[in-house]
PDB file of C-alpha atoms in Angstrom:
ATOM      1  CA  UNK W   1      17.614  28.788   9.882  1.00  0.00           C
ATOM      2  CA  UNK W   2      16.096  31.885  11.744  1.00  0.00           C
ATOM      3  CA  UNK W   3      18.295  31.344  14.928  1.00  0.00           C
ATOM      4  CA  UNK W   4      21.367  31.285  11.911  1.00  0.00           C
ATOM      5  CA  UNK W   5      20.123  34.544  10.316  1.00  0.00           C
ATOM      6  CA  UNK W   6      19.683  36.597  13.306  1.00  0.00           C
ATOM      7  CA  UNK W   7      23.317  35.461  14.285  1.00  0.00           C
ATOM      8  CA  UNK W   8      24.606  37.105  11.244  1.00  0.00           C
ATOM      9  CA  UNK W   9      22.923  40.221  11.682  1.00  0.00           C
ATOM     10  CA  UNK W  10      24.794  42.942  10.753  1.00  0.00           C
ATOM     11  CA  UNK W  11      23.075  45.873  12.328  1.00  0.00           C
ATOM     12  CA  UNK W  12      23.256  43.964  15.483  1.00  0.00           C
ATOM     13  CA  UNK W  13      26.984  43.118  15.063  1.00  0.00           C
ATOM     14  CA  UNK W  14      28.023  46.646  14.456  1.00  0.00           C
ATOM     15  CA  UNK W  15      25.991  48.346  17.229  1.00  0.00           C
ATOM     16  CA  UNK W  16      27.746  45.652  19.148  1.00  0.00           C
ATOM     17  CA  UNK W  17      31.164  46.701  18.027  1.00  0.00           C
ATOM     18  CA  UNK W  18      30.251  49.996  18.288  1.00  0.00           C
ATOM     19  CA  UNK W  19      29.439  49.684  22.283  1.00  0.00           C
ATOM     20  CA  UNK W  20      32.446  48.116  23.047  1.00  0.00           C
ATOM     21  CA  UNK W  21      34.534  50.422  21.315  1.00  0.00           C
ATOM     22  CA  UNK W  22      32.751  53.806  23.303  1.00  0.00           C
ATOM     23  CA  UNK W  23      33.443  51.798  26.127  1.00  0.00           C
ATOM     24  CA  UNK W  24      37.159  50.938  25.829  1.00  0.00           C
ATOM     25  CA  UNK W  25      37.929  54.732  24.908  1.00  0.00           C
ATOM     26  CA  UNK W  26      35.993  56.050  27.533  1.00  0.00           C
ATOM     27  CA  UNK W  27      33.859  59.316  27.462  1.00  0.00           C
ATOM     28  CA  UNK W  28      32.525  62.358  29.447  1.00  0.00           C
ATOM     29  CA  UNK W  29      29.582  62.662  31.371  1.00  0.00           C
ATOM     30  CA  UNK W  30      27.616  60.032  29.350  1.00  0.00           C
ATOM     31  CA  UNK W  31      24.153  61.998  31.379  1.00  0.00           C
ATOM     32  CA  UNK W  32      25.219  65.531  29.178  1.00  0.00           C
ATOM     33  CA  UNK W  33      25.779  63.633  26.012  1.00  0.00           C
ATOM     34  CA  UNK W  34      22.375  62.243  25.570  1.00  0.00           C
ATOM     35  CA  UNK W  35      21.082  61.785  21.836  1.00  0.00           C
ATOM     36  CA  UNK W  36      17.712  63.679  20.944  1.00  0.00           C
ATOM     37  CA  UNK W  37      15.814  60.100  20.649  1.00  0.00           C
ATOM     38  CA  UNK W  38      16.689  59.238  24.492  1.00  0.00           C
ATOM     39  CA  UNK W  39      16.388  62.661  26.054  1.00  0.00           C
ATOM     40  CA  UNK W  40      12.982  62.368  24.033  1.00  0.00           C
ATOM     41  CA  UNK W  41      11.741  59.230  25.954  1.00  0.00           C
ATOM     42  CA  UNK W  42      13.333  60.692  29.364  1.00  0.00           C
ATOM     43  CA  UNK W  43      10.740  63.760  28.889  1.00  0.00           C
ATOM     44  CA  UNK W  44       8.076  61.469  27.879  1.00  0.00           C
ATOM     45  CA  UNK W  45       8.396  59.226  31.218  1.00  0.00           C
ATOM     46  CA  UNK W  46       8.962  62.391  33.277  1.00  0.00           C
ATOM     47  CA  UNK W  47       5.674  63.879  32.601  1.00  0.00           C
ATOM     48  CA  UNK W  48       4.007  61.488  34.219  1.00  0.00           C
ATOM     49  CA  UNK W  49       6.617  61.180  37.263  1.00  0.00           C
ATOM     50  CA  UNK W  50       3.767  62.964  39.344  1.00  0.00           C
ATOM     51  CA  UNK W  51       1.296  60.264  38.872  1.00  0.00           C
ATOM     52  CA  UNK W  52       3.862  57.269  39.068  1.00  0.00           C
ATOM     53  CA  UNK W  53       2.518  55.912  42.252  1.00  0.00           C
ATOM     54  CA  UNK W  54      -1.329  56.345  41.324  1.00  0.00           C
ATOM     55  CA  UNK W  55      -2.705  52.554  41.255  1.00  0.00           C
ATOM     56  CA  UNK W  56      -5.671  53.851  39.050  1.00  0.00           C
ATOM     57  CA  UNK W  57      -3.951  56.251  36.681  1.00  0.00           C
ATOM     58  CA  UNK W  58      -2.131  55.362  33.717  1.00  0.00           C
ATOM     59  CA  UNK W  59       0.402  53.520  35.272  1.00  0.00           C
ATOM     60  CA  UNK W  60      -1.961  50.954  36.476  1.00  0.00           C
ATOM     61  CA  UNK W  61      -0.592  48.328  34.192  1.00  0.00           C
ATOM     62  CA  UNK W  62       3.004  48.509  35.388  1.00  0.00           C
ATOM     63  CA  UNK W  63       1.421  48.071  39.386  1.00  0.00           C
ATOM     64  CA  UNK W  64      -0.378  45.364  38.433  1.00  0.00           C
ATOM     65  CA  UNK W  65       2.895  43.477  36.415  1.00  0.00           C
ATOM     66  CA  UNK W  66       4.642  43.441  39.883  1.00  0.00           C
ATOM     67  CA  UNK W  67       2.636  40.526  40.793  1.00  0.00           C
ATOM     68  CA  UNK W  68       4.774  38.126  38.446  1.00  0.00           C
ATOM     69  CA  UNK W  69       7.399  39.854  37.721  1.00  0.00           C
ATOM     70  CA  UNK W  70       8.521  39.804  41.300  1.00  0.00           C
ATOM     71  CA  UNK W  71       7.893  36.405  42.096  1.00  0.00           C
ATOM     72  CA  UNK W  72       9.945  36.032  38.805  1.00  0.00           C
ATOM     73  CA  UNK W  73      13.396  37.823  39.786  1.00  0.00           C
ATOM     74  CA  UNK W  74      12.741  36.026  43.284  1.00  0.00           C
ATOM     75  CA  UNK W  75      12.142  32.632  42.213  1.00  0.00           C
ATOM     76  CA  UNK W  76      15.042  33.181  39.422  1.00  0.00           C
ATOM     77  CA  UNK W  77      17.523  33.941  42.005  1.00  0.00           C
ATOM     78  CA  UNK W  78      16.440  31.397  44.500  1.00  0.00           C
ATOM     79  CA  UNK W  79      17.062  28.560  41.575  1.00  0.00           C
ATOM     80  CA  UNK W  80      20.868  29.921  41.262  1.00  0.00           C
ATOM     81  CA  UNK W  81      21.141  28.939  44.808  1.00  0.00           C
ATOM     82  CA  UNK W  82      22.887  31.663  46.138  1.00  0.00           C
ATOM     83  CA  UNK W  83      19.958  32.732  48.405  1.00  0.00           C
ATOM     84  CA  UNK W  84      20.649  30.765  52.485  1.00  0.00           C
ATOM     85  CA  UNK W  85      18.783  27.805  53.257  1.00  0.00           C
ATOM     86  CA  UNK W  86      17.106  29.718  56.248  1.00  0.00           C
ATOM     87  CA  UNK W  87      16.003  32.535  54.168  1.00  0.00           C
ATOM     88  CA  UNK W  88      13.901  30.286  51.294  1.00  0.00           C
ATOM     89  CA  UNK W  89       9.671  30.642  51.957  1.00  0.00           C
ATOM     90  CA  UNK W  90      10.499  33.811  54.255  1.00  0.00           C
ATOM     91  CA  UNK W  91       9.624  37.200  53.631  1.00  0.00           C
ATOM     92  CA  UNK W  92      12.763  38.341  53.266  1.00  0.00           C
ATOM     93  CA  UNK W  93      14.079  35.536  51.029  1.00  0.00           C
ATOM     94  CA  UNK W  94      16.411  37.960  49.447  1.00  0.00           C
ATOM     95  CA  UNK W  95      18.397  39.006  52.484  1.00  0.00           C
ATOM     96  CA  UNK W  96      22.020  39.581  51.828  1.00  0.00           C
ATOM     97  CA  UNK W  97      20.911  39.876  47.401  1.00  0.00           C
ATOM     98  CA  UNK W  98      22.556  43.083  45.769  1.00  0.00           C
ATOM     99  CA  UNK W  99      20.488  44.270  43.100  1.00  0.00           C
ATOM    100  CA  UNK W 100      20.861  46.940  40.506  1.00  0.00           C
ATOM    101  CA  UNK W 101      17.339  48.126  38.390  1.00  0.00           C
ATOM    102  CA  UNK W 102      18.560  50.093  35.443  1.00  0.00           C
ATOM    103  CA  UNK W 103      15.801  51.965  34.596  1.00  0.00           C
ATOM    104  CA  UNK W 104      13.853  52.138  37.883  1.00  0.00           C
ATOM    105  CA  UNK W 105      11.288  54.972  37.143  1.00  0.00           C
ATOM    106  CA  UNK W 106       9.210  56.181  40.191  1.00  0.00           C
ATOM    107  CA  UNK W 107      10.500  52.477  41.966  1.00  0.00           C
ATOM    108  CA  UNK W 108       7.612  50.545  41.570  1.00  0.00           C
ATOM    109  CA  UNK W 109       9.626  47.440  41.606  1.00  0.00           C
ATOM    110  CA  UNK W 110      12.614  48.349  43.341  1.00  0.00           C
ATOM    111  CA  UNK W 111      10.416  48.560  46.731  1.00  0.00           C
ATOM    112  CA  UNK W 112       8.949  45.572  46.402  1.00  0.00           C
ATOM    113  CA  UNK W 113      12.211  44.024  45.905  1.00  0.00           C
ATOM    114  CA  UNK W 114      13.717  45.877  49.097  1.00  0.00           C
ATOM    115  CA  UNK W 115      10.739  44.567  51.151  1.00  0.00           C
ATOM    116  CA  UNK W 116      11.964  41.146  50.220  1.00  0.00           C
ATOM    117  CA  UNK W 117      14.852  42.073  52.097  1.00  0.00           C
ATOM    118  CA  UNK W 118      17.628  42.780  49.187  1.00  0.00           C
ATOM    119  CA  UNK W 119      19.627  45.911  48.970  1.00  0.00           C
ATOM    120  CA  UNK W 120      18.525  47.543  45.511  1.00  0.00           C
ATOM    121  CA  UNK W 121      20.280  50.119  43.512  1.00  0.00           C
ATOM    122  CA  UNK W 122      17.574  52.041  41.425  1.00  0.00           C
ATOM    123  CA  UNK W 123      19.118  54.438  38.324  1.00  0.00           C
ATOM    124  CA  UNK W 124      16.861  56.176  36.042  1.00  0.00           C
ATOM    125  CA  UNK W 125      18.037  59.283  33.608  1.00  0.00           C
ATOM    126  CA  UNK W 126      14.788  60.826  34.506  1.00  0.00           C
ATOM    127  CA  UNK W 127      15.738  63.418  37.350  1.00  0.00           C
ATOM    128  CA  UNK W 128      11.724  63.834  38.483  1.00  0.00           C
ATOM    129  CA  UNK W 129      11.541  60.318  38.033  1.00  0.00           C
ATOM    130  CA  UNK W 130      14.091  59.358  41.114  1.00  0.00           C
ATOM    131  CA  UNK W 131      12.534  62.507  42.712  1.00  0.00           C
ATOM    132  CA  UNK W 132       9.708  60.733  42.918  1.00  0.00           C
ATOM    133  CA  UNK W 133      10.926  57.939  43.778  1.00  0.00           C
ATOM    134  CA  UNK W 134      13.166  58.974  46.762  1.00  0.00           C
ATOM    135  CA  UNK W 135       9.986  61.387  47.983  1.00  0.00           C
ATOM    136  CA  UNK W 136       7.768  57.672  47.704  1.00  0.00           C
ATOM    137  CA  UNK W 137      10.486  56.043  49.642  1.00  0.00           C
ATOM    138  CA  UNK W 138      10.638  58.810  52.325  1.00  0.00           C
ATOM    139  CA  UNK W 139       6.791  59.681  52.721  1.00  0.00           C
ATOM    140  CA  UNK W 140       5.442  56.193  52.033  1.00  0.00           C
ATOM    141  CA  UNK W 141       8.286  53.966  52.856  1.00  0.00           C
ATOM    142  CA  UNK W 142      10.567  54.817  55.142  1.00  0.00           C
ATOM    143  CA  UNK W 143      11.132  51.735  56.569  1.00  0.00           C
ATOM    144  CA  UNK W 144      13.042  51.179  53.111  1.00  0.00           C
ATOM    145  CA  UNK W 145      15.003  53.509  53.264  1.00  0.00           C
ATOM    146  CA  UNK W 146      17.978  51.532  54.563  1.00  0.00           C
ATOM    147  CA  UNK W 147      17.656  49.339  51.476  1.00  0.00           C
ATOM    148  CA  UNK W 148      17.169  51.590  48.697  1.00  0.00           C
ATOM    149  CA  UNK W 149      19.567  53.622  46.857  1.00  0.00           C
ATOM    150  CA  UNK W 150      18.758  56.155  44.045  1.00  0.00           C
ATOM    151  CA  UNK W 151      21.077  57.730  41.660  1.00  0.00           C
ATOM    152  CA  UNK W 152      20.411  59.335  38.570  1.00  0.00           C
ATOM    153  CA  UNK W 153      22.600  58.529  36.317  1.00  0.00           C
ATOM    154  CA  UNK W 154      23.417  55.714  33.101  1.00  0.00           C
ATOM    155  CA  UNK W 155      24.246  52.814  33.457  1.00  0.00           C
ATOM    156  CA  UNK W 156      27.729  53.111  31.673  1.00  0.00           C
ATOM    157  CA  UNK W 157      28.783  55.248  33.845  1.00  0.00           C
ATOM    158  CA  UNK W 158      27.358  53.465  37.096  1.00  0.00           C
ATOM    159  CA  UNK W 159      28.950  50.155  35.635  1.00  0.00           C
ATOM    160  CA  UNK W 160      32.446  52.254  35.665  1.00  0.00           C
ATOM    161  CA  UNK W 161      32.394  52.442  39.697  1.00  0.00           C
ATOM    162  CA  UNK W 162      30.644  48.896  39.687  1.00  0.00           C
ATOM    163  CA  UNK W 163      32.010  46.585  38.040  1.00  0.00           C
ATOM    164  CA  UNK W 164      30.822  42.826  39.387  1.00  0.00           C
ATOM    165  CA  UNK W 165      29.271  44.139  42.119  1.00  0.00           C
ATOM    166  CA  UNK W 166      25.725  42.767  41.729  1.00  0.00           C
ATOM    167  CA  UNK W 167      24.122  39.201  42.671  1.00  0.00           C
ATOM    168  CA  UNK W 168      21.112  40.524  40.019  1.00  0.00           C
ATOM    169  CA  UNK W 169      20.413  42.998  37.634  1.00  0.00           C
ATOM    170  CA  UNK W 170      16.821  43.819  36.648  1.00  0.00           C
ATOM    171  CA  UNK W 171      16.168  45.660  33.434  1.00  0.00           C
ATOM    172  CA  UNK W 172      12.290  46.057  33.254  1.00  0.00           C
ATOM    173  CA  UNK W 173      10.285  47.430  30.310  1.00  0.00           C
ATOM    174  CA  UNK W 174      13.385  49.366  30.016  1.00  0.00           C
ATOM    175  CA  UNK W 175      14.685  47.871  26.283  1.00  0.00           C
ATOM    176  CA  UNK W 176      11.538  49.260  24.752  1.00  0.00           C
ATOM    177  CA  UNK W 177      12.440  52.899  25.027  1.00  0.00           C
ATOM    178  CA  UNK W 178      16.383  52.461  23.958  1.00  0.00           C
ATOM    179  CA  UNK W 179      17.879  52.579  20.608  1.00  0.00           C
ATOM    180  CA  UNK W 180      21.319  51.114  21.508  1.00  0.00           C
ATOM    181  CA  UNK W 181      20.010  47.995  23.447  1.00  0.00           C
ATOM    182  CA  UNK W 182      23.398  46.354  22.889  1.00  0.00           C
ATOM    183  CA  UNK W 183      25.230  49.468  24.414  1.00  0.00           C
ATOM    184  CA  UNK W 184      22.563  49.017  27.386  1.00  0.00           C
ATOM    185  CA  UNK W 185      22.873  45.303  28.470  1.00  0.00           C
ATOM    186  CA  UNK W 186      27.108  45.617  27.737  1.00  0.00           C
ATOM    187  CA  UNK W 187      27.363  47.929  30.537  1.00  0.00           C
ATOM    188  CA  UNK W 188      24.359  46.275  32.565  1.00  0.00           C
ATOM    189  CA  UNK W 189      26.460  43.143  32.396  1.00  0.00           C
ATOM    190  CA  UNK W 190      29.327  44.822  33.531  1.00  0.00           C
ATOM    191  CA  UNK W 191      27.835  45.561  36.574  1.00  0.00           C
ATOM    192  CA  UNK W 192      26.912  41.859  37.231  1.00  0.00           C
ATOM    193  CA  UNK W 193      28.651  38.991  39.223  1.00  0.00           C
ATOM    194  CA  UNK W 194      29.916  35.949  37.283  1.00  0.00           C
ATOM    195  CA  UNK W 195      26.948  33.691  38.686  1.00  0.00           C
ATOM    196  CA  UNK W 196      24.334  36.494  38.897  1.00  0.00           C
ATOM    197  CA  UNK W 197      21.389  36.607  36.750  1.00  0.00           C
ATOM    198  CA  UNK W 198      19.953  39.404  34.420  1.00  0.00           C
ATOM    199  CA  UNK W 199      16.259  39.818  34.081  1.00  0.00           C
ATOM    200  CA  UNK W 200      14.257  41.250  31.230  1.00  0.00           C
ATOM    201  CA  UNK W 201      10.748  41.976  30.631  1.00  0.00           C
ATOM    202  CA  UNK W 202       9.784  43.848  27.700  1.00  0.00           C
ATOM    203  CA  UNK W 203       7.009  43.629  24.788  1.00  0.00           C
ATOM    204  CA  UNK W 204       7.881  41.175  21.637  1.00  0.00           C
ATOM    205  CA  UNK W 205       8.507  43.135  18.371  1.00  0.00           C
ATOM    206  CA  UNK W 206       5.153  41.263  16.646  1.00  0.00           C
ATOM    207  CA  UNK W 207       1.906  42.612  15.045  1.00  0.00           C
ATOM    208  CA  UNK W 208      -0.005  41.179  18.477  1.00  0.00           C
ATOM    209  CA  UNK W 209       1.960  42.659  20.614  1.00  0.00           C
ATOM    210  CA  UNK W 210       2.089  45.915  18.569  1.00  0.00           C
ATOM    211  CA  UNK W 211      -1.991  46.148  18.139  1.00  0.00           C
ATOM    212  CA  UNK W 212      -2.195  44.855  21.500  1.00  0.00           C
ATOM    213  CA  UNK W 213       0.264  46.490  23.430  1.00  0.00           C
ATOM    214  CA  UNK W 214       0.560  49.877  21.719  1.00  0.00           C
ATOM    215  CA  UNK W 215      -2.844  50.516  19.140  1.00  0.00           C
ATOM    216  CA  UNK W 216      -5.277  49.468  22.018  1.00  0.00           C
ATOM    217  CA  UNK W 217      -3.703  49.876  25.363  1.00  0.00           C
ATOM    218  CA  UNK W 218      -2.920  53.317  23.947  1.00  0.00           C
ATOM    219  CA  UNK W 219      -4.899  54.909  21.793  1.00  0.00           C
ATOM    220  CA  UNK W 220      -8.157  53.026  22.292  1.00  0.00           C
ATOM    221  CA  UNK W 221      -8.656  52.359  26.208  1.00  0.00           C
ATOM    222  CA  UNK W 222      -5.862  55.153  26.954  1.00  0.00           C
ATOM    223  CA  UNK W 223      -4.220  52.092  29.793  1.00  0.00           C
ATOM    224  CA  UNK W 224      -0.324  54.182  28.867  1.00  0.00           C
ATOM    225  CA  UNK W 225       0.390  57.575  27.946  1.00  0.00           C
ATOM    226  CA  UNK W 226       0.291  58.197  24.154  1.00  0.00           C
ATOM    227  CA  UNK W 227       3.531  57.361  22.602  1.00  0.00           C
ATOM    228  CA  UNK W 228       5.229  55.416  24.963  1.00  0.00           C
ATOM    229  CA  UNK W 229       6.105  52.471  22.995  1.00  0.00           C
ATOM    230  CA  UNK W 230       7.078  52.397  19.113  1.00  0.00           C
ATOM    231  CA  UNK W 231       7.524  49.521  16.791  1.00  0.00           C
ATOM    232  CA  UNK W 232      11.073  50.342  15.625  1.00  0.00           C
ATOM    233  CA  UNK W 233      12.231  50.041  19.227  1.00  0.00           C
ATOM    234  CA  UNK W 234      10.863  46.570  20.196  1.00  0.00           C
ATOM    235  CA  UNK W 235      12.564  43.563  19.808  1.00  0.00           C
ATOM    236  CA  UNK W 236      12.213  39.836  20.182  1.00  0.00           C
ATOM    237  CA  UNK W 237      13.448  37.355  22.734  1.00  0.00           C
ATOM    238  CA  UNK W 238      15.609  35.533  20.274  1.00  0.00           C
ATOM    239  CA  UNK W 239      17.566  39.113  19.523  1.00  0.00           C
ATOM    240  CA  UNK W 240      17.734  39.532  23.255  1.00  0.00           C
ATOM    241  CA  UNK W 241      19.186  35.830  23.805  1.00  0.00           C
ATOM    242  CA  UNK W 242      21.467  36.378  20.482  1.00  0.00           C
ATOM    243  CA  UNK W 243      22.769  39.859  22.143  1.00  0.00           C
ATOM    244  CA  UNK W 244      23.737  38.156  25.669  1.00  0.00           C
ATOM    245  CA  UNK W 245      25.201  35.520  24.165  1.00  0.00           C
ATOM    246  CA  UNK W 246      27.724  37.504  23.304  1.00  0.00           C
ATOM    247  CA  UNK W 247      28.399  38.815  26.314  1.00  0.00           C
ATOM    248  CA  UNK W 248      28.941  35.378  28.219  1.00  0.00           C
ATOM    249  CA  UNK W 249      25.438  35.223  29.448  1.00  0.00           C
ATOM    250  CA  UNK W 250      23.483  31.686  28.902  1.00  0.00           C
ATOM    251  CA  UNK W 251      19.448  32.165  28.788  1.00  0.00           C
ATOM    252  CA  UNK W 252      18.126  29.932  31.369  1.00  0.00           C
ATOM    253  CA  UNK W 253      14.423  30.623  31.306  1.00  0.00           C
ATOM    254  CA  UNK W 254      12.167  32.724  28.842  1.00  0.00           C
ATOM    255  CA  UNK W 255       8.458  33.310  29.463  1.00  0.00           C
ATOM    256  CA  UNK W 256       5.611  35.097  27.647  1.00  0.00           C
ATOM    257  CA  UNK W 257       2.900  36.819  29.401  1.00  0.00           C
ATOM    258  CA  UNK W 258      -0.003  39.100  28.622  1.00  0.00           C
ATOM    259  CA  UNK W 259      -2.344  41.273  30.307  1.00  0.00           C
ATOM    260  CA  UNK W 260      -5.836  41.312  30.698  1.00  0.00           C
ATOM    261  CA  UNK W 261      -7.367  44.847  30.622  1.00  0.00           C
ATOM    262  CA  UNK W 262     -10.585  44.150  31.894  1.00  0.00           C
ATOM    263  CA  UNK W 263      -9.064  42.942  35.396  1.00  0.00           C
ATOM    264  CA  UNK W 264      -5.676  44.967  35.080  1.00  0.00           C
ATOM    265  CA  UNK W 265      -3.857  41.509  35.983  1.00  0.00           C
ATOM    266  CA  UNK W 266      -1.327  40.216  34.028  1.00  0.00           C
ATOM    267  CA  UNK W 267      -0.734  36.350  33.764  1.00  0.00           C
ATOM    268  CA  UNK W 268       2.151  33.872  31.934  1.00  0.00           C
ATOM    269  CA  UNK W 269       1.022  32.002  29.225  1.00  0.00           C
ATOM    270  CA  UNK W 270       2.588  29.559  26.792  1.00  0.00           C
ATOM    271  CA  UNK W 271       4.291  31.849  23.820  1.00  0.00           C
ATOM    272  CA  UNK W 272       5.736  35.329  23.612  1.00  0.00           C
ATOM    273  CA  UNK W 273       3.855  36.997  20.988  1.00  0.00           C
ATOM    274  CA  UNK W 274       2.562  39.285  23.491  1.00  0.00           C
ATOM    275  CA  UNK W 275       4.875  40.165  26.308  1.00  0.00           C
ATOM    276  CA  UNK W 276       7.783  37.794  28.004  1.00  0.00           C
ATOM    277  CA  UNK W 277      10.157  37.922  30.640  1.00  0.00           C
ATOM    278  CA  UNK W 278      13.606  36.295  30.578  1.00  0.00           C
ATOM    279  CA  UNK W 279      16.621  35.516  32.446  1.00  0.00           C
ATOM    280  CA  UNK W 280      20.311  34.594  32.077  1.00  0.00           C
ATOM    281  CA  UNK W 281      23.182  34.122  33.785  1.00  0.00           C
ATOM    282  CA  UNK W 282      26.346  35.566  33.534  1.00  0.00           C
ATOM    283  CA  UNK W 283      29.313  32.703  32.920  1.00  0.00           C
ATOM    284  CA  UNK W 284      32.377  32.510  34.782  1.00  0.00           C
ATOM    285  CA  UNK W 285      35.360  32.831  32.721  1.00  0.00           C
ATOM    286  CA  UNK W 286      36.662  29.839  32.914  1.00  0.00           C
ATOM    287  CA  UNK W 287      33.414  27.864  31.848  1.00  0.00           C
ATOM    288  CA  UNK W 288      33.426  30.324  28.522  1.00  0.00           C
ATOM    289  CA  UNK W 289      36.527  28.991  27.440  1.00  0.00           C
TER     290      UNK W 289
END
């Protein structure tokens, strides 16, 4: 009966209706069109651009969740089979993998992902953000730097230039800060091969989560920046699976995680009311039919 009401949500349905129509008539530089809400959480996120890369500052938490959210986008694409024989249990098991991260911040994942030998497109709307980034990549990283790109710039109008261009599309406590999260994953689909897979973390739109994730992490122990997340903005794993349904993309795999403060690690366990990560695939044509 839930999974029925959610299907016939009609807030859902019309900001659905609503992103296909902007994108089938086109627009101007979507960057210099920005609503107050997102040019809000752009400033937010760019304030600490400086800091990005400090392991013990406030963006210790997001370090520490590359240590299974990586081996979750590489195990996800290794199960699709796309990734060669002589490449699985190597270090650079994603050798040949196009990536895009929409959202990339400072790149805290999309290094990682390059030293696993894919080429990865990072986009952010934050212009210190991929300053940062690219001055991380050049300083810190240079070996990287022929398999990193980054552009700042939404992912509408990347998806434009790249349409089915990508073997994986990462989109990484990203759907937390957005108001049009149908809008978002439309275009982010766009971008992605019939075969490829789309990965999602994010928090789960629950009073856990909420106390856990936002009332304690940042107000109490000050772990994130004041005001980074907000309840109105979250949104559950079923909502996510019922919006990429839509779009011809069949969840595969959905798991919850949480993090433990006191060790700054962050570990899967067996629900989402917390945190979860999830990935689907993006159906050929012919098998939606």
């Amino acid at each position: 009966m839930l999974r029925k009401s959610l299907f016939a949500s009609d807030k859902l349905r019309q900001s659905l209706v609503g992103a296909l129509v902007r994108n089938s008539t086109g627009s101007s530089s979507s960057a210099a069109s920005l609503d107050a809400g997102t040019q809000k959480e752009v400033r937010h996120h760019e304030n600490h651009a400086s800091e990005w890369w400090n392991r013990n500052g406030t963006m210790g938490a997001l370090h520490a969740l590359n240590e299974i959210r990586v081996p979750f986008i590489r195990d996800g694409i290794v199960s699709r089979g796309t990734v060669k024989p002589g490449y699985v249990n190597t270090t650079k098991v994603l050798l040949g993998q196009h990536i895009l991260e929409v959202g990339c911040g400072g790149g805290l994942l999309t290094e990682q992902l390059a030293r696993l030998g894919a080429q990865v497109t990072g986009i952010d709307l934050g212009e210190k953000l991929i300053e940062a980034a690219r001055d991380h990549l050049k300083c810190s990283s240079p070996e990287l730097a022929s398999n990193v790109q980054y552009k700042m710039e939404p992912v509408d109008q990347h998806a434009k230039a790249n349409c089915e261009c990508y073997d994986a599309v990462i989109v990484s406590e990203v759907l937390e800060h957005v108001d049009d999260k149908v809008a978002l994953l439309e275009a982010s689909v766009r971008t992605l091969k019939p075969g490829g897979s789309i990965f999602i973390t994010t928090l789960n739109k629950t009073i856990p989560s909420w106390f856990g994730g936002v009332i304690l992490s940042e107000y109490v122990l000050n772990l994130a920046p004041k005001g980074t997340h907000h309840w109105d903005k979250m949104i559950s794993p079923l909502d996510v699976q019922r919006i990429l349904d839509t779009m011809n993309c069949q969840t595969v795999l959905v798991n919850g995680s949480t993090y433990d403060f006191w060790s700054n690690t962050w570990r899967w366990i067996n629900n989402t009311q917390m945190c979860y990560a999830l990935q689907a695939v993006k159906q050929p044509l012919s098998e939606s039919n």
